[in-house]
Short mmCIF file of C-alpha atoms in Angstrom, two decimals:
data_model
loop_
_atom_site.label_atom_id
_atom_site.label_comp_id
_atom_site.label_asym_id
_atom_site.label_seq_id
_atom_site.Cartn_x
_atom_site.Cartn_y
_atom_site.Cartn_z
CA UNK A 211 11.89 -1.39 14.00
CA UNK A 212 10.22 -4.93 14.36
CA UNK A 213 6.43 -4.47 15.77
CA UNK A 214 4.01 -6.96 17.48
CA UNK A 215 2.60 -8.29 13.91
CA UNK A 216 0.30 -11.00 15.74
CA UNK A 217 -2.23 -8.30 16.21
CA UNK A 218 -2.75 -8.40 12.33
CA UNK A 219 -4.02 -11.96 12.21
CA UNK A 220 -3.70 -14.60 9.58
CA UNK A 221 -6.21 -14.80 6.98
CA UNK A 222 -7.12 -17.27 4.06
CA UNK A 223 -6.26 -14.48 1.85
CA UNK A 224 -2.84 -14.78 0.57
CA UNK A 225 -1.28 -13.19 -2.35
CA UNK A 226 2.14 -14.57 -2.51
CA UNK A 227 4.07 -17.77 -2.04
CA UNK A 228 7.56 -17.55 -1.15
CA UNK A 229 9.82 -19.93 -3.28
CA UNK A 230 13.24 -19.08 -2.59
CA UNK A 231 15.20 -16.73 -0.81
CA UNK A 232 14.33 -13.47 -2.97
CA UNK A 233 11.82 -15.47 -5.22
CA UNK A 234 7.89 -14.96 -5.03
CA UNK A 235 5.22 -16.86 -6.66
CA UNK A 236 1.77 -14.89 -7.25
CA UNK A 237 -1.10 -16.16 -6.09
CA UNK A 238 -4.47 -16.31 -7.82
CA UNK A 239 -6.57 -14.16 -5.74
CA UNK A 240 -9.16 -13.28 -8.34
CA UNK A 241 -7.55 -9.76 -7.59
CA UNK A 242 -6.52 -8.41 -11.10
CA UNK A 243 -4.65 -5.35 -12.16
CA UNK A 244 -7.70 -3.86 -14.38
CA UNK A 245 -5.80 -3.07 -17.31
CA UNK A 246 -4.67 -6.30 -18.65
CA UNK A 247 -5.74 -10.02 -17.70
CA UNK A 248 -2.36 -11.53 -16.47
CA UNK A 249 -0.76 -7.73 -15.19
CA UNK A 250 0.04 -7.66 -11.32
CA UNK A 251 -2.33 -5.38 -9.63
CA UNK A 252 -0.28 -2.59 -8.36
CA UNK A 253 -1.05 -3.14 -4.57
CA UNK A 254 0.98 -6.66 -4.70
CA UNK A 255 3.68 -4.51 -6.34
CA UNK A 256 4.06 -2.28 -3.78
CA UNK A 257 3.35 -4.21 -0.72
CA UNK A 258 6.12 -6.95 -1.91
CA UNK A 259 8.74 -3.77 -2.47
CA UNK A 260 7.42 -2.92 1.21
CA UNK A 261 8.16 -6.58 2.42
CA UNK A 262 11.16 -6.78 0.90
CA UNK A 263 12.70 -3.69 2.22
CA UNK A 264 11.25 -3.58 5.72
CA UNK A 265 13.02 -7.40 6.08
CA UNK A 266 16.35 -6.08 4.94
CA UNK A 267 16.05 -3.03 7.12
CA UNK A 268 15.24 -5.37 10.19
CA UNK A 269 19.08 -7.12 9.58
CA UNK A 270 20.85 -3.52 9.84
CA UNK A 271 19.00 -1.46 12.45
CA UNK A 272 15.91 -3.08 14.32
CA UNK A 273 15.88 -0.07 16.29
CA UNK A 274 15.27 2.23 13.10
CA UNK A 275 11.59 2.28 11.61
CA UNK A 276 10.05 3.07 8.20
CA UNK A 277 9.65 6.69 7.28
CA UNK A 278 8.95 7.07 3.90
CA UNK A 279 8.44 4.98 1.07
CA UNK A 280 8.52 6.12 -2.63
CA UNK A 281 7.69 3.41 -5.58
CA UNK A 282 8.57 3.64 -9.29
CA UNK A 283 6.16 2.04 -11.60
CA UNK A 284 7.45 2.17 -14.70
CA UNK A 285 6.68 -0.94 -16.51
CA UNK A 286 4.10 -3.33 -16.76
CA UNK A 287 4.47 -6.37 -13.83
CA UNK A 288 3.23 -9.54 -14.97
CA UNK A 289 1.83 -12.72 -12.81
CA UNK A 290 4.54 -14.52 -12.67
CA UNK A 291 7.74 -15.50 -10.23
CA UNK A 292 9.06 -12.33 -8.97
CA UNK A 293 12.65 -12.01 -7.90
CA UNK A 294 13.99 -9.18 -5.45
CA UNK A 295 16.89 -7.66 -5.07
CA UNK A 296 17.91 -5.10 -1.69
CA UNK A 297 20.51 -2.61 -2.49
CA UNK A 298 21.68 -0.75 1.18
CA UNK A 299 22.39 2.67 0.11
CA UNK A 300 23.17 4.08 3.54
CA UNK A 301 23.16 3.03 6.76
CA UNK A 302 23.90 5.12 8.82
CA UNK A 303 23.13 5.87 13.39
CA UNK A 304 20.11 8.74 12.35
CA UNK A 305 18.75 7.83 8.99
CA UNK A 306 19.45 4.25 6.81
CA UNK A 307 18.09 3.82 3.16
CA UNK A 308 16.79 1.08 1.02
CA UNK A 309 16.64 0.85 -2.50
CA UNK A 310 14.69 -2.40 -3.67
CA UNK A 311 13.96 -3.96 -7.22
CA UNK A 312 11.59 -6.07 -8.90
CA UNK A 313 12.50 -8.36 -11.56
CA UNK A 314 11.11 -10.39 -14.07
CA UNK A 315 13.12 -12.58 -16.88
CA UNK A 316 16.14 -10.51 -16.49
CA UNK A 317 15.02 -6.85 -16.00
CA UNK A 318 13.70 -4.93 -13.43
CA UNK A 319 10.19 -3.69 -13.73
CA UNK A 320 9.40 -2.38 -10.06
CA UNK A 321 11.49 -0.27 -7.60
CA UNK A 322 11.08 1.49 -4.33
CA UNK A 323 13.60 4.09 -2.07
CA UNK A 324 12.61 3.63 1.71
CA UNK A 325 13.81 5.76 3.97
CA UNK A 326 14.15 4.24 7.99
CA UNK A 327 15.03 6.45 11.31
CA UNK A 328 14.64 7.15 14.99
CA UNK A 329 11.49 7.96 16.11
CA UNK A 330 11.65 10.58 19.36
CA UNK A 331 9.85 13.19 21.42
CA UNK A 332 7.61 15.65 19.65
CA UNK A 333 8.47 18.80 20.07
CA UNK A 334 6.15 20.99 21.66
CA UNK A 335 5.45 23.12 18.74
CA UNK A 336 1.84 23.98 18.51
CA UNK A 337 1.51 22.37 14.77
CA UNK A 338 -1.87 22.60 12.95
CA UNK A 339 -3.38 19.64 11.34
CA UNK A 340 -6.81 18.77 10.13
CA UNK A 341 -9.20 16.31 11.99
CA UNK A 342 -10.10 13.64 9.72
CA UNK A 343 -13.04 13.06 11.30
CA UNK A 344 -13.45 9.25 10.13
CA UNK A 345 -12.95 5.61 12.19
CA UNK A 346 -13.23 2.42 11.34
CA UNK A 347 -16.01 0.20 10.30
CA UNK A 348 -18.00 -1.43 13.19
CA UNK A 349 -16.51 -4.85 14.06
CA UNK A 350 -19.74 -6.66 13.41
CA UNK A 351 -20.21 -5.22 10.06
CA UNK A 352 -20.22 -7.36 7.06
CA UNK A 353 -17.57 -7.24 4.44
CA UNK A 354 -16.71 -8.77 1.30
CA UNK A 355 -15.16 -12.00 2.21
CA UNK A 356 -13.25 -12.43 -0.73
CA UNK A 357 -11.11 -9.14 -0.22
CA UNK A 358 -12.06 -8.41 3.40
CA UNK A 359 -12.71 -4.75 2.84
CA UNK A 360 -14.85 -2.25 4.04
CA UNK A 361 -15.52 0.84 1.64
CA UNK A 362 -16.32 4.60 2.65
CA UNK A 363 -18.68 7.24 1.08
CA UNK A 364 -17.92 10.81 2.34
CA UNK A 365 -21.40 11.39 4.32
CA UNK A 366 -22.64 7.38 3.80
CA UNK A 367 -20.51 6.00 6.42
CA UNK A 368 -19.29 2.38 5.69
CA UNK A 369 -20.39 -0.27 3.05
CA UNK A 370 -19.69 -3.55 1.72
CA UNK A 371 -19.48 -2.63 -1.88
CA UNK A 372 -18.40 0.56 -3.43
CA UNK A 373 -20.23 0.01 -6.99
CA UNK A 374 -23.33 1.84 -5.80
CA UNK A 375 -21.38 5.36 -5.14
CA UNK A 376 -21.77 7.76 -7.09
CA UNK A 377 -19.03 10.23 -8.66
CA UNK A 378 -17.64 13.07 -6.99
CA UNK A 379 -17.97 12.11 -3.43
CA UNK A 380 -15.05 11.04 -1.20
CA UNK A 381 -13.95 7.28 -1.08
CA UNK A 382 -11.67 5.30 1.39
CA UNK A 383 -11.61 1.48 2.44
CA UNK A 384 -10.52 -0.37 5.63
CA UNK A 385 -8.35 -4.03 4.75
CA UNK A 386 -8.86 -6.52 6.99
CA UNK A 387 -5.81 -8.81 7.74
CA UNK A 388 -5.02 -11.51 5.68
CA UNK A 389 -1.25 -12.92 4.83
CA UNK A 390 0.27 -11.14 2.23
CA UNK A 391 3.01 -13.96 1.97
CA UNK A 392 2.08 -17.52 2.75
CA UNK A 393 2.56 -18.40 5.95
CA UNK A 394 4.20 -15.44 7.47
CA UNK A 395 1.98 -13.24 9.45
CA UNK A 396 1.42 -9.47 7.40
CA UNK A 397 3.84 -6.58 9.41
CA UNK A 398 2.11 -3.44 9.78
CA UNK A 399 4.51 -1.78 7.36
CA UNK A 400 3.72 -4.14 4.53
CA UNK A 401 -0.15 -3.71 4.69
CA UNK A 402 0.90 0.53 4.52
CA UNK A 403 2.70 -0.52 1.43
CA UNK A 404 0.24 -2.57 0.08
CA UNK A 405 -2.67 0.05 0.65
CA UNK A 406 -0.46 2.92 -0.45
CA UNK A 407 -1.32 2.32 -3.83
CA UNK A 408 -4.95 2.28 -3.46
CA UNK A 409 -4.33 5.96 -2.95
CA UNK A 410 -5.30 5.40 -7.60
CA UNK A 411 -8.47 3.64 -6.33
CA UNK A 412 -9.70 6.51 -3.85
CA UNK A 413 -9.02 9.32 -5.15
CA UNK A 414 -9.74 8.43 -9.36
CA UNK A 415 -12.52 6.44 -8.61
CA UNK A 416 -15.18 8.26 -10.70
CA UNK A 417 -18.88 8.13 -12.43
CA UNK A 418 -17.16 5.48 -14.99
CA UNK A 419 -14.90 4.30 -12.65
CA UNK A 420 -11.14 4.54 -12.24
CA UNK A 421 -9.67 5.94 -15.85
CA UNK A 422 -6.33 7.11 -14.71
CA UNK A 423 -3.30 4.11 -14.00
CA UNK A 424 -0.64 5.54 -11.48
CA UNK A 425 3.18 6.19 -12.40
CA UNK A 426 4.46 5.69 -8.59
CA UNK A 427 2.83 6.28 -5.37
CA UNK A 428 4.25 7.56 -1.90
CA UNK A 429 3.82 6.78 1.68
CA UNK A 430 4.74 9.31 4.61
CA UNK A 431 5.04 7.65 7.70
CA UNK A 432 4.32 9.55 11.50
CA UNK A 433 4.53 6.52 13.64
CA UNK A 434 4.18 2.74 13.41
CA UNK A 435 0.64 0.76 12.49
CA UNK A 436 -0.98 -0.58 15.60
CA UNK A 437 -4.22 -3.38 16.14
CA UNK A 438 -6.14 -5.17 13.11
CA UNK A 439 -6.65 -3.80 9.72
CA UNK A 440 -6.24 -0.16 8.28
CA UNK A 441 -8.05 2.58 6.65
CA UNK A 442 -6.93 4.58 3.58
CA UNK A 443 -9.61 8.24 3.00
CA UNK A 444 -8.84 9.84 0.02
CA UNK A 445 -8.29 13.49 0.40
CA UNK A 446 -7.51 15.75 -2.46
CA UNK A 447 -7.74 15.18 -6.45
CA UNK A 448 -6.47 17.80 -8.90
CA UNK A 449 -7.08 16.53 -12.74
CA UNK A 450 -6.71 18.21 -15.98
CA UNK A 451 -5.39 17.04 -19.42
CA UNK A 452 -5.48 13.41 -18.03
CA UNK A 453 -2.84 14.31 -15.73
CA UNK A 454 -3.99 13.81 -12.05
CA UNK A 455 -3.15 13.89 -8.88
CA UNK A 456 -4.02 12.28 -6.06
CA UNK A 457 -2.97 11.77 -1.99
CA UNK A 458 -5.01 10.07 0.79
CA UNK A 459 -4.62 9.56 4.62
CA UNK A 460 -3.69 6.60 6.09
CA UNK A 461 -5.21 5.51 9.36
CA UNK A 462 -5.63 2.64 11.71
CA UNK A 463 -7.97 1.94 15.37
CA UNK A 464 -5.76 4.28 16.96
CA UNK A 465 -5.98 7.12 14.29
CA UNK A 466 -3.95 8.83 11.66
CA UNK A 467 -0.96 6.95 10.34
CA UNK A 468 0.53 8.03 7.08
CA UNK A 469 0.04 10.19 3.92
CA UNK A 470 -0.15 8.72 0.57
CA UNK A 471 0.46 10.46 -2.66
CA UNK A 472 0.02 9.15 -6.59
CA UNK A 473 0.53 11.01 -10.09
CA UNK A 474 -1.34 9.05 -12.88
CA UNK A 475 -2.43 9.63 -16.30
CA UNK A 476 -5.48 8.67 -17.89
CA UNK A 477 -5.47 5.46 -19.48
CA UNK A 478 -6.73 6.66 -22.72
CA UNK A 479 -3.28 8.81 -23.12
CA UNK A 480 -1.45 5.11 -22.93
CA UNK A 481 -3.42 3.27 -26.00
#
């Protein structure tokens, strides 16, 4: 289940620092969680659920690779050491699954259910799917150094800065590599996670911005990430009584990855 992570580089971006054997130590990034000053932004939530699980999966079945990840976000996560905890709740010769916690002082305030497998021959089975018609940024494009992203307007092509778009047109990004813990290169899997829930940023991002906070987001994997960096397109919203939601494609050099999913509620409902 392992891959080649030295494709995805090692960058001076870093957003955790590993302190003890299930103990992490945020990083200040300048990368905040929007709704409160010292709150964990939710892609460091669910890219250290990610790391967490994809390590303990590599001890039971190496052979076996992520399928699906589901995360639970059901309390606010704070800045501050993070403990984990790995609970195996199957493992079995097809299918093996993961259930892994968050916790702060005591409690747990994050979890995740991944699911890991075989990956075979595709049937020949004539399946329709839909082109997404997008690649990634041109390598001598400039990006903002201090996240190393790329944004997308539907029609615009890529950018440096997403501030100038206006509402109602379709969003997506491309992350560059960087380490998400300190000094262990980024697996493909964990960057998935980490992006998986910017599927909030995509596909909320509005004419005042983003106004709805997800609950949990979901990542449905076809095959392993290959080369540098990914892509996440936003590509269906459905709002209405502040109740949205949201899913996005995930996508890397070689083309179409994963499928992300959100359900969020407008901030306003939450003061």
């Amino acid at each position: 289940m392992s891959i080649d992570t030295s494709n995805f580089g090692r960058a001076s971006l870093t957003y955790f620092r590993r302190i003890g054997e299930a103990q992490f130590e945020p990083l200040d990034t300048g990368f905040t969680g929007g709704w409160a000053p010292d709150q964990m932004p939710g892609p460091m939530i669910t890219g250290l659920l990610c790391h967490a699980g994809v390590e303990a999966a590599r001890d039971l079945n190496p052979a076996q690779q992520l399928i699906r990840a589901s995360f639970d976000l059901f309390t606010r996560v704070r800045m501050e050491v993070t403990g984990v905890r790995t609970e195996v709740v199957r493992q079995g010769r097809m299918i093996s699954l993961i259930d892994v916690y968050l916790t702060q002082h005591g409690r747990d305030v994050a979890r995740a259910h991944l699911f890991f497998g075989y990956a075979g021959q595709s049937p020949d089975n004539g399946l329709w799917t839909l082109d997404a018609g997008i690649t990634p940024p041109p390598a001598d494009l400039l990006h903002d150094d201090r996240k190393r992203l790329h944004f997308y307007r539907g029609g615009g092509g890529w950018h440096t800065t997403f501030m100038d778009f206006p509402g109602g047109v379709q969003r997506g990004l491309w992350q560059r590599p960087f380490d998400f813990v300190e000094g262990e290169p980024t697996q493909g899997f964990v960057l998935a996670g980490f992006l998986t829930d910017l599927t909030n940023f995509v596909a909320n991002f509005g004419d005042k911005g983003v106004q709805h906070i997800n609950i949990d987001a979901t990542v449905n994997f076809i095959r392993e990430p290959q080369g540098e960096g990914m892509g996440i397109l936003a590509q269906h919203t459905l709002e209405t009584a502040g109740i949205s939601a949201g899913n996005a494609l995930l996508f890397d050099a070689h083309g179409p990855l994963a499928l992300t999913s959100v359900s969020s509620i407008a901030h306003s409902r939450q003061q």
